[in-house]
Short mmCIF file of C-alpha atoms in Angstrom, two decimals:
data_model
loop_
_atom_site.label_atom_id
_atom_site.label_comp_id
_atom_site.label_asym_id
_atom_site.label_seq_id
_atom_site.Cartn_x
_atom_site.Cartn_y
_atom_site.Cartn_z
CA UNK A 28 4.36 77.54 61.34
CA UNK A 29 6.34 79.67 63.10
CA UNK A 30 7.54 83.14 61.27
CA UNK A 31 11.85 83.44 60.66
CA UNK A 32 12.89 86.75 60.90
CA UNK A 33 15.59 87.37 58.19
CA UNK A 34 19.07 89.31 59.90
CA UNK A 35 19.57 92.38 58.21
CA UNK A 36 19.43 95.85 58.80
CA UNK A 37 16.61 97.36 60.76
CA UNK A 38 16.20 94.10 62.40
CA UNK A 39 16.43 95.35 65.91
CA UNK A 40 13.53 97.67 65.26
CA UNK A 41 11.31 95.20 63.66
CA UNK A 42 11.89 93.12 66.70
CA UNK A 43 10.94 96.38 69.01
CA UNK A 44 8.01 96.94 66.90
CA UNK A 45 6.93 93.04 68.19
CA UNK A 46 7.48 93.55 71.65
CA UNK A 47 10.45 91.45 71.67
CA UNK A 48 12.30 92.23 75.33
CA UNK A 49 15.53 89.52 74.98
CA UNK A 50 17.51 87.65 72.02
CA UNK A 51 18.47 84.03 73.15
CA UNK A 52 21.65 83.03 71.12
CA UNK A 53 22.11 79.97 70.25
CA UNK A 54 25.73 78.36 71.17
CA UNK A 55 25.86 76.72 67.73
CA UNK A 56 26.08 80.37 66.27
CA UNK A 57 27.57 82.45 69.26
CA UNK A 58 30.83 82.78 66.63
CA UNK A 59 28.87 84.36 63.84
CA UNK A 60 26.71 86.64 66.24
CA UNK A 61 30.42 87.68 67.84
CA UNK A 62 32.09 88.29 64.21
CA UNK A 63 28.70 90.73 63.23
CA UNK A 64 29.75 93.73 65.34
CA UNK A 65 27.30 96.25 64.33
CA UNK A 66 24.41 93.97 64.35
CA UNK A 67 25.10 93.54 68.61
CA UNK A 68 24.92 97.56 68.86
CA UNK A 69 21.59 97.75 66.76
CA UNK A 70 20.24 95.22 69.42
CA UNK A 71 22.01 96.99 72.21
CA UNK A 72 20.60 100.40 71.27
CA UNK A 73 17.24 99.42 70.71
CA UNK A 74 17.19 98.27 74.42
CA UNK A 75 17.07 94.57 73.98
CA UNK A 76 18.35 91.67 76.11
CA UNK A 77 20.94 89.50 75.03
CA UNK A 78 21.58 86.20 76.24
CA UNK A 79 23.84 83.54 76.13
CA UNK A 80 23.28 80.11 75.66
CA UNK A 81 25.40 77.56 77.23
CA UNK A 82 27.70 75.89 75.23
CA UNK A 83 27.79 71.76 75.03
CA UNK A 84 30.21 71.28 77.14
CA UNK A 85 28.79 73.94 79.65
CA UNK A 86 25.53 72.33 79.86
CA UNK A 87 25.60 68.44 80.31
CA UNK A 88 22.57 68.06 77.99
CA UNK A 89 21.59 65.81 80.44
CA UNK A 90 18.82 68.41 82.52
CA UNK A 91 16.36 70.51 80.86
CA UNK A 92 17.54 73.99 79.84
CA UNK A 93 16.59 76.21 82.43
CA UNK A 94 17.28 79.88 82.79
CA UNK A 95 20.03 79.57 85.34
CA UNK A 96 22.41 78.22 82.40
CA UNK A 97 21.90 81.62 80.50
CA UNK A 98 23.75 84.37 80.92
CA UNK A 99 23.50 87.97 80.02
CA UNK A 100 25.50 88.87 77.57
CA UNK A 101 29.06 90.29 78.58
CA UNK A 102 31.75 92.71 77.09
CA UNK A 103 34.26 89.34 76.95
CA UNK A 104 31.62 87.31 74.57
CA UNK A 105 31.64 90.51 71.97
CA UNK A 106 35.13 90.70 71.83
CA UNK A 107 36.48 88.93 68.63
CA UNK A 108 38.28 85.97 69.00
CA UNK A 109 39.15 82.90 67.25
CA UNK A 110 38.38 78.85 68.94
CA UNK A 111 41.65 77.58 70.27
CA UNK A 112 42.04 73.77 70.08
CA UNK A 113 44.41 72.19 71.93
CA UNK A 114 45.77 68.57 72.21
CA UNK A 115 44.16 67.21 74.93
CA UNK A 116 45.44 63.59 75.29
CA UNK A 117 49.19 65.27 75.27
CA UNK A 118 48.72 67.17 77.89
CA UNK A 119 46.89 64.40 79.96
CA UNK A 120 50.05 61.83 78.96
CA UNK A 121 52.23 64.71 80.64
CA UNK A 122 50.30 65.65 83.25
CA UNK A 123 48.43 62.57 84.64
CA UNK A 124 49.81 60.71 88.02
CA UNK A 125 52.60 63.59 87.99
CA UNK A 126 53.87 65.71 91.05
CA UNK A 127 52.90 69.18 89.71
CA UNK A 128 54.19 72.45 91.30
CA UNK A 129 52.19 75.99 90.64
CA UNK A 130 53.31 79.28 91.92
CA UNK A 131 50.78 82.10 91.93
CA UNK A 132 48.38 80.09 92.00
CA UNK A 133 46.11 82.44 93.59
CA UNK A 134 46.62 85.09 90.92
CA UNK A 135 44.06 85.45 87.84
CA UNK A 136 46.42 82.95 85.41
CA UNK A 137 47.89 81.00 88.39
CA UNK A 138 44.06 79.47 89.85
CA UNK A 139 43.21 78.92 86.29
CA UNK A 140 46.21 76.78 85.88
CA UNK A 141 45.24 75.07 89.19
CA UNK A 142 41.48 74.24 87.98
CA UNK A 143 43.29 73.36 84.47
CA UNK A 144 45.79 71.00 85.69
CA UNK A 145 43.67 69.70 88.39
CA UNK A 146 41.57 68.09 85.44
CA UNK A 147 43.86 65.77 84.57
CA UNK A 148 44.37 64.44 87.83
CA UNK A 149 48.26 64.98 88.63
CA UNK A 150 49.50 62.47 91.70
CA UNK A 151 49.71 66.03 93.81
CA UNK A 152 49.45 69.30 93.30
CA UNK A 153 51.91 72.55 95.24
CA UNK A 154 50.12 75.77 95.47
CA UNK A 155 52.28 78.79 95.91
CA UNK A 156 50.96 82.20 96.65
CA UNK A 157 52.10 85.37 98.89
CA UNK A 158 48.34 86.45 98.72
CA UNK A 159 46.59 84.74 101.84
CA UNK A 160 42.90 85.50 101.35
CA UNK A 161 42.72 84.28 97.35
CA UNK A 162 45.15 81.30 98.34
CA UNK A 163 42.25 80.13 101.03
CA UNK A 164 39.47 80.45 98.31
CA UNK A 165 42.16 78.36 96.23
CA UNK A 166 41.93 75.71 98.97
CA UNK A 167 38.06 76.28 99.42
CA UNK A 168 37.98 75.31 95.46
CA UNK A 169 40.01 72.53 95.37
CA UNK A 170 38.34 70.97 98.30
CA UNK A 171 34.56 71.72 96.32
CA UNK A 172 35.57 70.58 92.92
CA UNK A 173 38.61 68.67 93.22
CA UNK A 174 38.42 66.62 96.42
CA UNK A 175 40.12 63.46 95.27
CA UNK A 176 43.41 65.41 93.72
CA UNK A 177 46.04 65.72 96.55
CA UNK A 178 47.05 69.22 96.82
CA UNK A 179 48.98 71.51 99.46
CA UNK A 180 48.35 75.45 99.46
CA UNK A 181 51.10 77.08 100.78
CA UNK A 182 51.40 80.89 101.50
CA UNK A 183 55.09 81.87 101.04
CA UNK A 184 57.12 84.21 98.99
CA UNK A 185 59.06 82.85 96.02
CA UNK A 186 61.85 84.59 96.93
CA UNK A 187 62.15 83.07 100.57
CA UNK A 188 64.81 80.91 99.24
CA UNK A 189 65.48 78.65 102.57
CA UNK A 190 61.35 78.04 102.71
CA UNK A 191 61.16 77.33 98.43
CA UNK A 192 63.87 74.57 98.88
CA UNK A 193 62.14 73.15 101.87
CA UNK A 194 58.74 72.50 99.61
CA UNK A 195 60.96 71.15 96.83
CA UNK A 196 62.42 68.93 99.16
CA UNK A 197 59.03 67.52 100.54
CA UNK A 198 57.14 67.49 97.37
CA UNK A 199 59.96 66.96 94.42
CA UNK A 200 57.61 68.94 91.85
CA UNK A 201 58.40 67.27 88.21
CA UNK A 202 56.40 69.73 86.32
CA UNK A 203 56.68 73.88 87.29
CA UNK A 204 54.22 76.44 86.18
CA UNK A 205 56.17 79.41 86.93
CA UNK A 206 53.00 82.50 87.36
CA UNK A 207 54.34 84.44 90.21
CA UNK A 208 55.13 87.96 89.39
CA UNK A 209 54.27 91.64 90.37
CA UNK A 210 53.06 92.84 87.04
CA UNK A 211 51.32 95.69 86.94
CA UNK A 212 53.64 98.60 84.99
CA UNK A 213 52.83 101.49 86.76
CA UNK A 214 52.97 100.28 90.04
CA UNK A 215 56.74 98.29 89.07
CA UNK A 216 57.49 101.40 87.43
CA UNK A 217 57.60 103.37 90.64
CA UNK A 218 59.31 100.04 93.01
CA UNK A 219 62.12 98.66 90.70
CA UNK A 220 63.77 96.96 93.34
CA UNK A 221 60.39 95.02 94.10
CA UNK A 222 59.99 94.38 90.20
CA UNK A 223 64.42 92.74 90.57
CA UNK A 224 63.69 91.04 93.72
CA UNK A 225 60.06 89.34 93.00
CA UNK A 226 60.44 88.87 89.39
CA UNK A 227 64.43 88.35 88.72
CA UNK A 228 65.64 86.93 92.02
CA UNK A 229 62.28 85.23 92.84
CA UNK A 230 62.19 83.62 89.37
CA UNK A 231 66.04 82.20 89.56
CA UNK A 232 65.10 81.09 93.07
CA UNK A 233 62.30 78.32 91.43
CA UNK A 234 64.32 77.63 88.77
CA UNK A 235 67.38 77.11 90.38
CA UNK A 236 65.64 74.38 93.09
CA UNK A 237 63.70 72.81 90.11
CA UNK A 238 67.36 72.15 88.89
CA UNK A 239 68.58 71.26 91.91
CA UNK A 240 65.60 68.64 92.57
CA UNK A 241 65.63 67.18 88.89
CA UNK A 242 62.14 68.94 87.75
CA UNK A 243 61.25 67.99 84.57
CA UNK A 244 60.27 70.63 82.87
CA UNK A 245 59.65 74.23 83.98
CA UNK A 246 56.81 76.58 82.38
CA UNK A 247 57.63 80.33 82.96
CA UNK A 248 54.91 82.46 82.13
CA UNK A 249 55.91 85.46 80.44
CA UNK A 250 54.45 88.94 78.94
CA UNK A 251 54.36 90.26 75.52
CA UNK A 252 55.85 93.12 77.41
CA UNK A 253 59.02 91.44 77.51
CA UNK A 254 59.63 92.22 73.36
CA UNK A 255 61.41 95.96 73.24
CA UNK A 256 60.54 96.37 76.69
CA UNK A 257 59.61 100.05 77.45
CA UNK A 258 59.15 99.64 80.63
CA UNK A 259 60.51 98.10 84.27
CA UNK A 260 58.25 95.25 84.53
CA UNK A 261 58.38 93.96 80.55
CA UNK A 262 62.13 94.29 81.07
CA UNK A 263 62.35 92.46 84.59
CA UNK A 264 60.46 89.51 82.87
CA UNK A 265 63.20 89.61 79.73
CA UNK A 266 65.77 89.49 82.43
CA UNK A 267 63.58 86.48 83.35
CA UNK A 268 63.72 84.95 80.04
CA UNK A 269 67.21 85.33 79.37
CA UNK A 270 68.46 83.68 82.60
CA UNK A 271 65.58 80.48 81.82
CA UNK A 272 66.96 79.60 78.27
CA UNK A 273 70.61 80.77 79.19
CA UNK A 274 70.33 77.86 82.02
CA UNK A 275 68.85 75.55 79.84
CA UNK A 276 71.60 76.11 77.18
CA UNK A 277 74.18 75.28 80.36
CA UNK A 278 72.69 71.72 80.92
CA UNK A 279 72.57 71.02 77.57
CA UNK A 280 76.00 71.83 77.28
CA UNK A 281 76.79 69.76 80.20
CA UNK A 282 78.54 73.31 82.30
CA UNK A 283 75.35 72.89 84.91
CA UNK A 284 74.62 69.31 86.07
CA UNK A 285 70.74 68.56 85.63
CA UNK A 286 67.68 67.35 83.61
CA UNK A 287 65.22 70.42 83.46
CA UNK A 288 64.17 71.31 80.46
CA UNK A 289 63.42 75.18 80.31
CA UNK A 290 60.37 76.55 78.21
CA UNK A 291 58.56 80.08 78.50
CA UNK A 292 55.06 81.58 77.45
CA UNK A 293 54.59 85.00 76.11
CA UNK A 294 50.91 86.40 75.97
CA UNK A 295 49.23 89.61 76.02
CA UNK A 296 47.05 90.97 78.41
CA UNK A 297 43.83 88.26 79.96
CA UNK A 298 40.41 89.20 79.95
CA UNK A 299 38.92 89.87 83.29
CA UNK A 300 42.20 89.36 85.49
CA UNK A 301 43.03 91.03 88.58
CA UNK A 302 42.89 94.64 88.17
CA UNK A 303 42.55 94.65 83.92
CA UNK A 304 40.32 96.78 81.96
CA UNK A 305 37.42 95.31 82.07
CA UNK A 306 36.80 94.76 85.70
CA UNK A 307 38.21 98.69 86.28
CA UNK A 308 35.67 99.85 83.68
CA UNK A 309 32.66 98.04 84.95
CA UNK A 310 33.51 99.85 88.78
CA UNK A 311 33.55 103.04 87.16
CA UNK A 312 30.45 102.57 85.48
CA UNK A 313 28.71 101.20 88.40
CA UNK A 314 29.77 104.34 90.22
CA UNK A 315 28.31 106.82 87.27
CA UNK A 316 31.57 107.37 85.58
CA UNK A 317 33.78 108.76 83.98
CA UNK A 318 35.57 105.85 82.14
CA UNK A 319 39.08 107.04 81.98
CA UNK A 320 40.89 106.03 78.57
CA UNK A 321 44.93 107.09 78.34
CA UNK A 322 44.19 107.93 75.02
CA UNK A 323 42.18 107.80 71.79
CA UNK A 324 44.15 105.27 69.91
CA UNK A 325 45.69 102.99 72.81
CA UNK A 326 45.23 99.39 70.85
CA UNK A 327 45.32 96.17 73.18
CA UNK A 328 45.50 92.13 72.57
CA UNK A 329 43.12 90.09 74.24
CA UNK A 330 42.42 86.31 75.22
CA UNK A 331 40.71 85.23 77.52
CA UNK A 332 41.96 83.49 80.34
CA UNK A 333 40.82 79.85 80.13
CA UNK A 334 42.06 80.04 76.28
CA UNK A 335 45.69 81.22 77.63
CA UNK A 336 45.88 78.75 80.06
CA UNK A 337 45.20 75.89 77.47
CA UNK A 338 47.76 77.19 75.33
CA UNK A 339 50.69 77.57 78.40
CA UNK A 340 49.57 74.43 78.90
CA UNK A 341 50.12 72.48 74.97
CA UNK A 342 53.35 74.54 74.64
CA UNK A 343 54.58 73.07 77.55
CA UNK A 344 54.05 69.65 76.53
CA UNK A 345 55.80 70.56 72.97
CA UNK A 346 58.99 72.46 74.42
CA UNK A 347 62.00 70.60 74.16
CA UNK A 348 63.63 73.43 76.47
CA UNK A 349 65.03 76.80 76.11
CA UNK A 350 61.83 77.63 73.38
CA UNK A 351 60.45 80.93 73.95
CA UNK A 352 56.68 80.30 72.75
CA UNK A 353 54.37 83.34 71.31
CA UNK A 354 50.94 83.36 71.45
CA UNK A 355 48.59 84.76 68.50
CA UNK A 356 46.72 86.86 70.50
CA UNK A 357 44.44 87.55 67.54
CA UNK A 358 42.72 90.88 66.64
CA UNK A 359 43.49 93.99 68.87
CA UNK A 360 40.54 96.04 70.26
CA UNK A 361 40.77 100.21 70.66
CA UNK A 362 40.62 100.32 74.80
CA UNK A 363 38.06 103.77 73.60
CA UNK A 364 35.52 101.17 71.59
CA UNK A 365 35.56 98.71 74.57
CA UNK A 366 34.70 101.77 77.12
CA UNK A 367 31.77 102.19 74.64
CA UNK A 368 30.28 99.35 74.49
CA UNK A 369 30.46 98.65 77.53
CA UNK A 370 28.63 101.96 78.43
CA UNK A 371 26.23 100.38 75.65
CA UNK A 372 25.90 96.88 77.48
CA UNK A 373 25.21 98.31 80.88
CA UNK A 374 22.58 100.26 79.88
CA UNK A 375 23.68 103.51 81.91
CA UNK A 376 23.11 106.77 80.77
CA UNK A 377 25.50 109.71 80.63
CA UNK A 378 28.40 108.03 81.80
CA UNK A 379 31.57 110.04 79.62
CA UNK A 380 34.64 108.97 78.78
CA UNK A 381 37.79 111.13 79.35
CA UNK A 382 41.12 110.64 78.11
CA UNK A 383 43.97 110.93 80.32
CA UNK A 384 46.95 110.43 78.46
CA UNK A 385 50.10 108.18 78.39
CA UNK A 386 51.11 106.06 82.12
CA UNK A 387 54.40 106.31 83.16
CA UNK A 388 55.87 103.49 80.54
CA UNK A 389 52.83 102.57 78.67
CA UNK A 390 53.21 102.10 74.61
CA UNK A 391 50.22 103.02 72.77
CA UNK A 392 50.15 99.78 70.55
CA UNK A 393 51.67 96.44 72.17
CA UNK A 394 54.49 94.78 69.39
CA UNK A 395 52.78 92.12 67.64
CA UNK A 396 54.31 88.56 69.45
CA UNK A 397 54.12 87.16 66.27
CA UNK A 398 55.32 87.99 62.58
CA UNK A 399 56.73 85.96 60.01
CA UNK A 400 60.48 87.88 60.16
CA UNK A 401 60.83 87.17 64.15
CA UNK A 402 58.76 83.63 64.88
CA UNK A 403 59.15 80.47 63.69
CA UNK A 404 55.27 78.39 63.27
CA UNK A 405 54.78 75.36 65.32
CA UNK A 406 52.49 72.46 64.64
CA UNK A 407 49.23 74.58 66.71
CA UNK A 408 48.70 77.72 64.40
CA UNK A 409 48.21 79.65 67.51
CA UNK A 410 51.59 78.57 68.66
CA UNK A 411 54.77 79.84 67.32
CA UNK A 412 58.12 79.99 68.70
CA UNK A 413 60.05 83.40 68.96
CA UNK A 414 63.69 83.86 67.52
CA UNK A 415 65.38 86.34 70.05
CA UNK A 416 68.80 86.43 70.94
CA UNK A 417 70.63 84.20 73.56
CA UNK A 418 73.13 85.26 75.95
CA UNK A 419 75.90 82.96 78.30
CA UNK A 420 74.96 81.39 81.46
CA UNK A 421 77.78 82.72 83.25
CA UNK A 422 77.11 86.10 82.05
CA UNK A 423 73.40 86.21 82.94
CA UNK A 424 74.16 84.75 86.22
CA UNK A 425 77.05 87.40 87.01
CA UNK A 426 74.28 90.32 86.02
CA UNK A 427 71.73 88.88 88.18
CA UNK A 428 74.11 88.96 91.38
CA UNK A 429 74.89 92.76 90.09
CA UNK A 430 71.15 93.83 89.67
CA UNK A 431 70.03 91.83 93.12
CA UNK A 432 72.82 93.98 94.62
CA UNK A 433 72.23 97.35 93.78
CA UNK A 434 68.27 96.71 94.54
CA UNK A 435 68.84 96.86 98.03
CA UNK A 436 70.04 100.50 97.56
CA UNK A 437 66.60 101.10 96.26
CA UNK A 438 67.97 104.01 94.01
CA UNK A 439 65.82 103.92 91.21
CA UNK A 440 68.25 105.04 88.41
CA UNK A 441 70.73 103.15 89.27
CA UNK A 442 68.54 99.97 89.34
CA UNK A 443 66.98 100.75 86.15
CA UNK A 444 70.62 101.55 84.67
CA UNK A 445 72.03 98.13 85.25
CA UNK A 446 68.72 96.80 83.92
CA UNK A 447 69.49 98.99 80.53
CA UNK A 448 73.06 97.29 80.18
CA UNK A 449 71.30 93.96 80.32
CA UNK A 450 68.70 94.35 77.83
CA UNK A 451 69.86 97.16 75.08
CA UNK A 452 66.95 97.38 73.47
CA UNK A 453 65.11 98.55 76.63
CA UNK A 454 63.92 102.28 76.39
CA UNK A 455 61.63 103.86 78.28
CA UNK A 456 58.29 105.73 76.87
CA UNK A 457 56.65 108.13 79.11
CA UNK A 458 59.29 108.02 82.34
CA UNK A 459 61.67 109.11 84.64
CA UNK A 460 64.25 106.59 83.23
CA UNK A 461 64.19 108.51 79.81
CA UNK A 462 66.99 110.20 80.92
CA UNK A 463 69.25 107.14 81.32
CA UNK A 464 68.44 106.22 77.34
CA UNK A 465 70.39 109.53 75.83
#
């Protein structure tokens, strides 16, 4: 007896007309409501509430819906995005009862490894993170929701080579999730030395003691920034890449003694990690505006940082060692269309956008991880694994010594210059280091 409303056109104004205030969406079609884009900004417009319901495994079923497991509806549920599925009972068989080592684990893609992992209840888990206060609210949340896993937090640099060996030597990791890295382009842009020493040096540093202490396997997380780097930190985590599979390549040609088996994860940017988009945008429009936007075009990738995590986490249980893995990081989203609809969501009013143009080695569309002519697919369609050159072991070794060398000059060019001869195909966009590519 009760009346349907048909979805169509004009339906945000009939509901307007009933005195309809908020729009409950149901979990079992939260994926259709996300795919109808223009439908959400009739309902935005016309000034009513949207909420979320939970989804199964959000709400136990088991207590009566209340409205504490709603939520308002959030730039990150609009965004369009296809369900990941993962293989589950894999990564339990590789994970469970295991000595599991994590470092940044205080950083946006690190802790949700940590909660991740943690799941499948690993014999211990190492924490690694230079950050001290989001390392203690690491160990606050391990101790709330995962009080019977075993797990050390331990604030230290990864490139403290003397105190890395010591923790390998206690805790003889046999799985590595590699997060630790400065990665913000700008900022790397402008400390190149930081970007060779943290990134470079402090990645060779892990990998050479998870060698050394017969690791199992060792998940670097990379960037899609890494493909035709234009920029110091995409090409710092290339120079990452290239020394992971170039050791891996060494032990299984018998020239370095050991049983690690070398994989690495390429993904776009997360949604809602440390100093993104999303979080900067929401600030700004707290404060009024003006949303800044580099420019009218800029095109990004999204996933969302649970989905990522999964993903790291089912490529590492199918790498054999030395893969580089690519994400499909699904449909990209104008940076100026998320700035308005957010502006939308929030309900402000007058709140502009201005465009500021290009940041010091910022592209305006990211390369596409994955296309039939440079990956090859794996069994998970979101999975594939990318065909990019590979270089000796000797040879990336021999350029790492150079590059750690000259950072401690900390003259920019010549940094970036030795960083050039080791990837080619890195050329700046919108730097100093231009000058170095003629």
């Amino acid at each position: 007896g009760k009346k349907v409303f048909i979805n169509k056109k004009g339906i945000a104004e009939l509901m307007r007309n009933q005195h309809v205030k908020v729009l409950l969406v149901s979990p079992l079609k939260s994926e259709a409501f996300r795919e109808n884009q223009a439908m959400i900004d009739e309902f935005v417009q016309a000034g009513i509430k949207i909420m979320m319901m939970p989804t199964a495994e959000e709400w136990d079923g088991k207590s009566d819906l209340t409205y504490n497991h709603l939520h308002e509806i959030e730039i990150e549920d609009l965004l369009p995005r296809d369900k990941i599925e993962v293989d589950m009972n894999a990564i339990g068989a590789m994970l469970r009862g295991k000595r599991v080592l994590i470092t940044g684990a205080a950083g946006s893609i690190g802790s949700e490894m940590v909660r991740q992992v943690a799941v499948y209840k690993p014999a211990e888990l190492t924490l690694i993170d230079q950050a001290e206060t989001p390392m203690h609210s690491v160990r606050l949340t391990m101790a709330r929701q995962f009080a019977d896993v075993k797990n050390e937090t331990i604030v230290g640099s990864i490139t403290d080579k003397a105190f890395m060996e010591k923790i390998f030597e206690d805790h003889r990791p046999e799985y590595v999730f590699h997060a630790a890295a400065y990665k913000h382009v700008p900022m790397m842009e402008d400390n190149p030395a930081m970007a060779v020493r943290n990134n470079v040096n402090g990645t060779r540093v892990i990998a050479d003691l998870a060698v050394k202490y017969g690791t199992k396997k060792f998940v670097m997380i990379s960037t899609d920034k890494a493909v035709n780097p234009t920029n110091v930190m995409g090409c710092s985590k290339r120079i990452c890449e290239i020394y992971c599979q170039s050791l891996n390549q060494a032990i299984v040609d018998g020239r370095v003694k050991g049983v690690t088996q070398f994989v690495t994860t390429r993904f776009g940017n997360v949604l809602g990690s440390n100093g993104s988009v999303i979080p900067i945008f929401k600030e700004l429009i707290r404060k009024g505006g003006p949303l800044t936007v580099t420019h009218p075009d800029i095109i990004r990738y999204f996933m969302l940082i649970p989905e990522a995590c999964k993903l790291v986490l089912e490529a590492g249980t199918m790498g054999k060692g030395g893969e580089i893995f690519v994400f499909d990081m699904g449909k990209p989203v104008k940076i100026v269309d998320l700035a308005r609809r957010m502006i939308s969501l929030s309900g402000a009013k007058n709140v502009e956008i201005k465009f500021t143009g290009l940041r010091d080695g910022e592209k305006l569309y990211e390369e596409l991880l994955s296309t039939k002519e440079n990956t090859i697919p794996t069994h998970n369609p979101k999975i594939m694994v990318a065909k990019v050159r590979e270089y000796d072991y000797d040879e990336a070794k021999k350029n790492e010594d150079e590059l750690l060398q000259i950072s401690y000059t900390h003259d920019d060019m010549a940094i970036v210059k030795k960083m050039k001869e080791i990837v080619p195909e890195f050329k700046s966009q919108v730097s100093k280091y231009q000058v170095l590519d003629k």
